[in-house]
Amino acid sequence: MATTKAVLLAQDLVDRFEDRINRGDMPPGSRFPTEREVTDDFGVSRTVVREAFARLSARGLLVSRRGAGAFVADHAQYRAFQVAPEEVAEIADLLKLLEMRRGFEMEMAELAAQRRSDTDLADMAQALDLMEHSTDVDSSVQADTLFHAAIARATRNDYFVRFTDFLGVRLVPSRRLYLQGSEPKVHQSYARMINRDHRAIYDAILAQNPAAARRAACRHIDKSIDRYAARIEAA
């Protein structure tokens, strides 16, 4: 019975601290209270506190620093979607992200075609122009990010915008990884190819054709998946 109660108390502490982190009350890098502080505040034993801290550490929310104490992990804010920067360091990781992204982008393009405004179209057109004239990887990644962000805003659904903002450039497969070491001409050719896909999505949204927008978004992601899969196979 005592063991069961201790387990429940530890899980209650985990839930309380996780809620504080998710609400932003304990931001990344902030210090956890000491074991003594937790025992005093919550009326539990140190054994319960240590079990709770061990579980928080296993979930990637707590890191211990020798001689300094316990702190909220730097990437705790990514936990809601389980996509931390180090998780997309390899092309195989990007493939997994692309598989998730396919459905998201299809739904987003469909809604954007139904709800877009002239301002949204202008933002997309500007991103297309930036991509067309990009001369390096960083500028094309920025243009790509701006294009998909404009589509998110056109949905008039804040959750699409927040999700896109949260993932940031991790929602856009990293050309830094795919084109590392490539000559400028190779990069420019790749950027123009991506922009053709973007223009197909834009044209469908402009025409207020949800079905066409959905198909264009799906083709765009499927082609990316094929390119990344081919890169893995070649390696």
Coordinates of C-alpha atoms in Angstrom, one line a residue:
M1 CA 0.0 0.0 0.0
A2 CA 2.8 2.4 1.0
T3 CA 4.6 1.7 -2.4
T4 CA 1.4 2.4 -4.3
K5 CA 0.8 5.7 -2.4
A6 CA 4.4 6.8 -3.1
V7 CA 4.0 6.1 -6.8
L8 CA 0.8 8.1 -6.9
L9 CA 2.3 11.0 -5.0
A10 CA 5.4 11.0 -7.3
Q11 CA 3.1 11.1 -10.4
D12 CA 1.1 13.9 -8.9
L13 CA 4.4 15.9 -8.6
V14 CA 5.3 15.1 -12.1
D15 CA 1.9 16.3 -13.4
R16 CA 2.2 19.5 -11.4
F17 CA 5.7 20.4 -12.6
E18 CA 4.9 19.4 -16.2
D19 CA 1.8 21.7 -16.1
R20 CA 4.0 24.6 -14.8
I21 CA 6.5 24.1 -17.6
N22 CA 3.8 23.8 -20.3
R23 CA 2.2 27.0 -19.1
G24 CA 5.5 28.9 -19.1
D25 CA 5.7 29.4 -15.4
M26 CA 8.9 27.4 -15.4
P27 CA 10.7 28.4 -18.6
P28 CA 13.7 26.5 -20.1
G29 CA 16.8 27.0 -18.0
S30 CA 14.9 27.9 -14.8
R31 CA 15.8 26.2 -11.6
F32 CA 13.7 23.5 -10.0
P33 CA 13.1 23.9 -6.3
T34 CA 15.4 21.8 -4.1
E35 CA 14.3 18.5 -2.7
R36 CA 13.8 20.1 0.8
E37 CA 11.7 22.9 -0.7
V38 CA 9.4 20.4 -2.5
T39 CA 9.0 18.2 0.6
D40 CA 8.1 21.3 2.7
D41 CA 5.7 22.7 0.0
F42 CA 3.9 19.5 -0.9
G43 CA 4.3 17.5 2.3
V44 CA 5.9 14.5 0.7
S45 CA 9.0 12.4 1.5
R46 CA 12.3 12.9 -0.2
T47 CA 11.9 9.4 -1.7
V48 CA 8.8 10.7 -3.5
V49 CA 10.6 13.8 -4.7
R50 CA 13.5 11.8 -6.1
E51 CA 11.2 9.5 -7.9
A52 CA 9.3 12.5 -9.4
F53 CA 12.6 14.1 -10.5
A54 CA 13.7 10.8 -12.1
R55 CA 10.5 10.6 -14.1
L56 CA 10.8 14.3 -15.2
S57 CA 14.4 13.6 -16.3
A58 CA 13.3 10.5 -18.3
R59 CA 10.7 12.7 -20.1
G60 CA 13.4 15.2 -21.1
L61 CA 12.0 18.0 -18.9
L62 CA 14.7 18.1 -16.2
V63 CA 18.4 18.1 -16.3
S64 CA 20.7 17.9 -13.3
R65 CA 23.9 19.9 -13.0
R66 CA 26.5 18.7 -10.6
G67 CA 26.8 21.1 -7.7
A68 CA 24.1 23.4 -9.0
G69 CA 20.9 21.5 -8.8
A70 CA 18.1 20.6 -11.2
F71 CA 16.9 22.8 -14.1
V72 CA 14.2 22.8 -16.7
A73 CA 15.7 21.3 -19.9
D74 CA 16.6 23.8 -22.6
H75 CA 14.3 22.1 -25.2
A76 CA 11.4 21.4 -22.8
Q77 CA 9.2 23.8 -24.9
Y78 CA 9.5 21.4 -27.8
R79 CA 8.1 18.5 -25.9
A80 CA 4.5 19.1 -26.9
F81 CA 5.3 18.1 -30.5
Q82 CA 8.4 16.0 -29.7
V83 CA 10.5 17.7 -32.3
A84 CA 13.7 19.1 -30.7
P85 CA 16.4 20.5 -33.0
E86 CA 18.7 17.5 -32.5
E87 CA 16.0 15.2 -33.6
V88 CA 16.2 16.4 -37.2
A89 CA 19.9 16.2 -37.6
E90 CA 19.9 13.5 -40.2
I91 CA 18.1 13.0 -43.5
A92 CA 16.3 9.9 -42.1
D93 CA 14.8 12.1 -39.4
L94 CA 13.6 14.6 -42.0
L95 CA 11.8 11.8 -43.8
K96 CA 9.8 11.1 -40.6
L97 CA 8.9 14.8 -40.3
L98 CA 7.9 14.9 -44.0
E99 CA 5.5 12.0 -43.5
M100 CA 3.8 13.9 -40.7
R101 CA 3.9 17.1 -42.6
R102 CA 2.0 15.8 -45.7
G103 CA -1.4 15.7 -44.1
F104 CA -0.9 19.0 -42.3
E105 CA 0.1 20.8 -45.5
M106 CA -2.8 19.4 -47.4
E107 CA -5.4 20.5 -44.9
M108 CA -3.7 23.9 -44.6
A109 CA -3.7 24.5 -48.3
E110 CA -7.3 23.4 -48.7
L111 CA -8.5 25.9 -46.0
A112 CA -6.3 28.6 -47.4
A113 CA -7.9 28.3 -50.8
Q114 CA -11.3 28.8 -49.1
R115 CA -10.4 31.7 -46.8
R116 CA -7.4 33.6 -48.3
S117 CA -7.4 37.4 -48.5
D118 CA -5.6 39.7 -50.9
T119 CA -3.0 40.4 -48.2
D120 CA -2.4 36.6 -47.9
L121 CA -1.9 36.3 -51.6
A122 CA 0.5 39.2 -51.6
D123 CA 2.6 37.6 -48.8
M124 CA 2.7 34.3 -50.7
A125 CA 3.7 36.1 -53.9
Q126 CA 6.5 38.0 -52.1
A127 CA 7.8 34.7 -50.7
L128 CA 7.8 33.2 -54.2
D129 CA 9.8 36.1 -55.5
L130 CA 12.3 35.8 -52.7
M131 CA 12.7 32.1 -53.5
E132 CA 13.1 32.7 -57.2
H133 CA 15.9 35.2 -56.6
S134 CA 17.6 33.4 -53.7
T135 CA 21.4 33.0 -54.1
D136 CA 22.2 30.9 -51.1
V137 CA 20.7 28.2 -48.8
D138 CA 19.8 30.6 -46.0
S139 CA 17.8 33.0 -48.2
S140 CA 15.9 30.1 -49.8
V141 CA 15.1 28.5 -46.4
Q142 CA 13.8 31.9 -45.2
A143 CA 11.6 32.3 -48.3
D144 CA 10.3 28.8 -47.9
T145 CA 9.4 29.4 -44.3
L146 CA 7.7 32.7 -45.2
F147 CA 5.6 31.0 -47.9
H148 CA 4.3 28.3 -45.6
A149 CA 3.7 30.8 -42.8
A150 CA 1.6 32.9 -45.2
I151 CA -0.5 29.8 -46.1
A152 CA -1.0 29.1 -42.4
R153 CA -2.3 32.7 -41.8
A154 CA -4.7 32.3 -44.8
T155 CA -6.5 29.4 -43.0
R156 CA -7.8 31.9 -40.4
N157 CA -7.1 29.1 -37.9
D158 CA -4.7 30.2 -35.1
Y159 CA -3.7 26.6 -34.4
F160 CA -2.2 26.2 -37.9
V161 CA -0.3 29.4 -37.3
R162 CA 0.9 28.5 -33.9
F163 CA 1.9 25.0 -35.0
T164 CA 3.9 26.4 -37.9
D165 CA 5.5 29.0 -35.7
F166 CA 6.4 26.5 -33.1
L167 CA 8.2 24.2 -35.4
G168 CA 9.7 27.0 -37.4
V169 CA 12.3 25.9 -39.9
R170 CA 11.9 22.3 -38.7
L171 CA 8.7 22.2 -40.6
V172 CA 10.7 23.0 -43.8
P173 CA 13.2 20.3 -44.6
S174 CA 16.7 21.7 -44.1
R175 CA 18.4 22.5 -47.3
R176 CA 21.5 23.1 -45.2
L177 CA 21.5 19.3 -44.7
Y178 CA 20.4 18.3 -48.2
L179 CA 22.7 20.7 -50.1
Q180 CA 25.7 20.8 -47.8
G181 CA 28.7 21.4 -49.9
S182 CA 26.8 22.0 -53.1
E183 CA 27.8 24.6 -55.7
P184 CA 25.7 27.8 -56.0
K185 CA 24.3 26.7 -59.4
V186 CA 23.2 23.4 -57.9
H187 CA 21.4 25.2 -55.1
Q188 CA 19.8 27.7 -57.4
S189 CA 18.5 24.9 -59.6
Y190 CA 17.0 23.2 -56.5
A191 CA 15.4 26.4 -55.3
R192 CA 13.7 27.0 -58.6
M193 CA 12.4 23.4 -58.6
I194 CA 10.9 23.9 -55.2
N195 CA 9.4 27.2 -56.3
R196 CA 7.6 25.5 -59.1
D197 CA 5.8 23.4 -56.6
H198 CA 5.1 26.5 -54.5
R199 CA 3.6 28.3 -57.5
A200 CA 1.3 25.4 -58.2
I201 CA 0.0 25.6 -54.6
Y202 CA -0.3 29.4 -54.9
D203 CA -2.2 29.2 -58.2
A204 CA -4.7 26.9 -56.7
I205 CA -5.2 29.1 -53.6
L206 CA -5.5 32.2 -55.9
A207 CA -8.2 30.4 -57.9
Q208 CA -10.0 29.4 -54.7
N209 CA -9.8 25.8 -55.7
P210 CA -9.5 23.8 -52.4
A211 CA -9.2 20.4 -54.1
A212 CA -6.4 21.6 -56.5
A213 CA -4.6 23.2 -53.5
R214 CA -4.8 20.0 -51.6
R215 CA -3.4 18.0 -54.5
A216 CA -0.6 20.5 -55.2
A217 CA 0.4 20.4 -51.5
C218 CA 0.4 16.6 -51.5
R219 CA 2.6 16.5 -54.7
H220 CA 5.0 19.0 -53.2
I221 CA 5.6 16.9 -50.1
D222 CA 5.6 13.6 -51.9
K223 CA 8.3 14.8 -54.3
S224 CA 10.3 16.0 -51.3
I225 CA 10.0 12.5 -49.7
D226 CA 11.1 10.9 -52.9
R227 CA 14.2 13.2 -53.1
Y228 CA 15.2 12.5 -49.5
A229 CA 14.6 8.8 -49.8
A230 CA 16.8 8.7 -52.9
R231 CA 19.5 10.6 -51.1
I232 CA 19.5 7.9 -48.3
E233 CA 19.6 5.1 -50.8
A234 CA 22.5 6.6 -52.7
A235 CA 24.4 7.0 -49.5

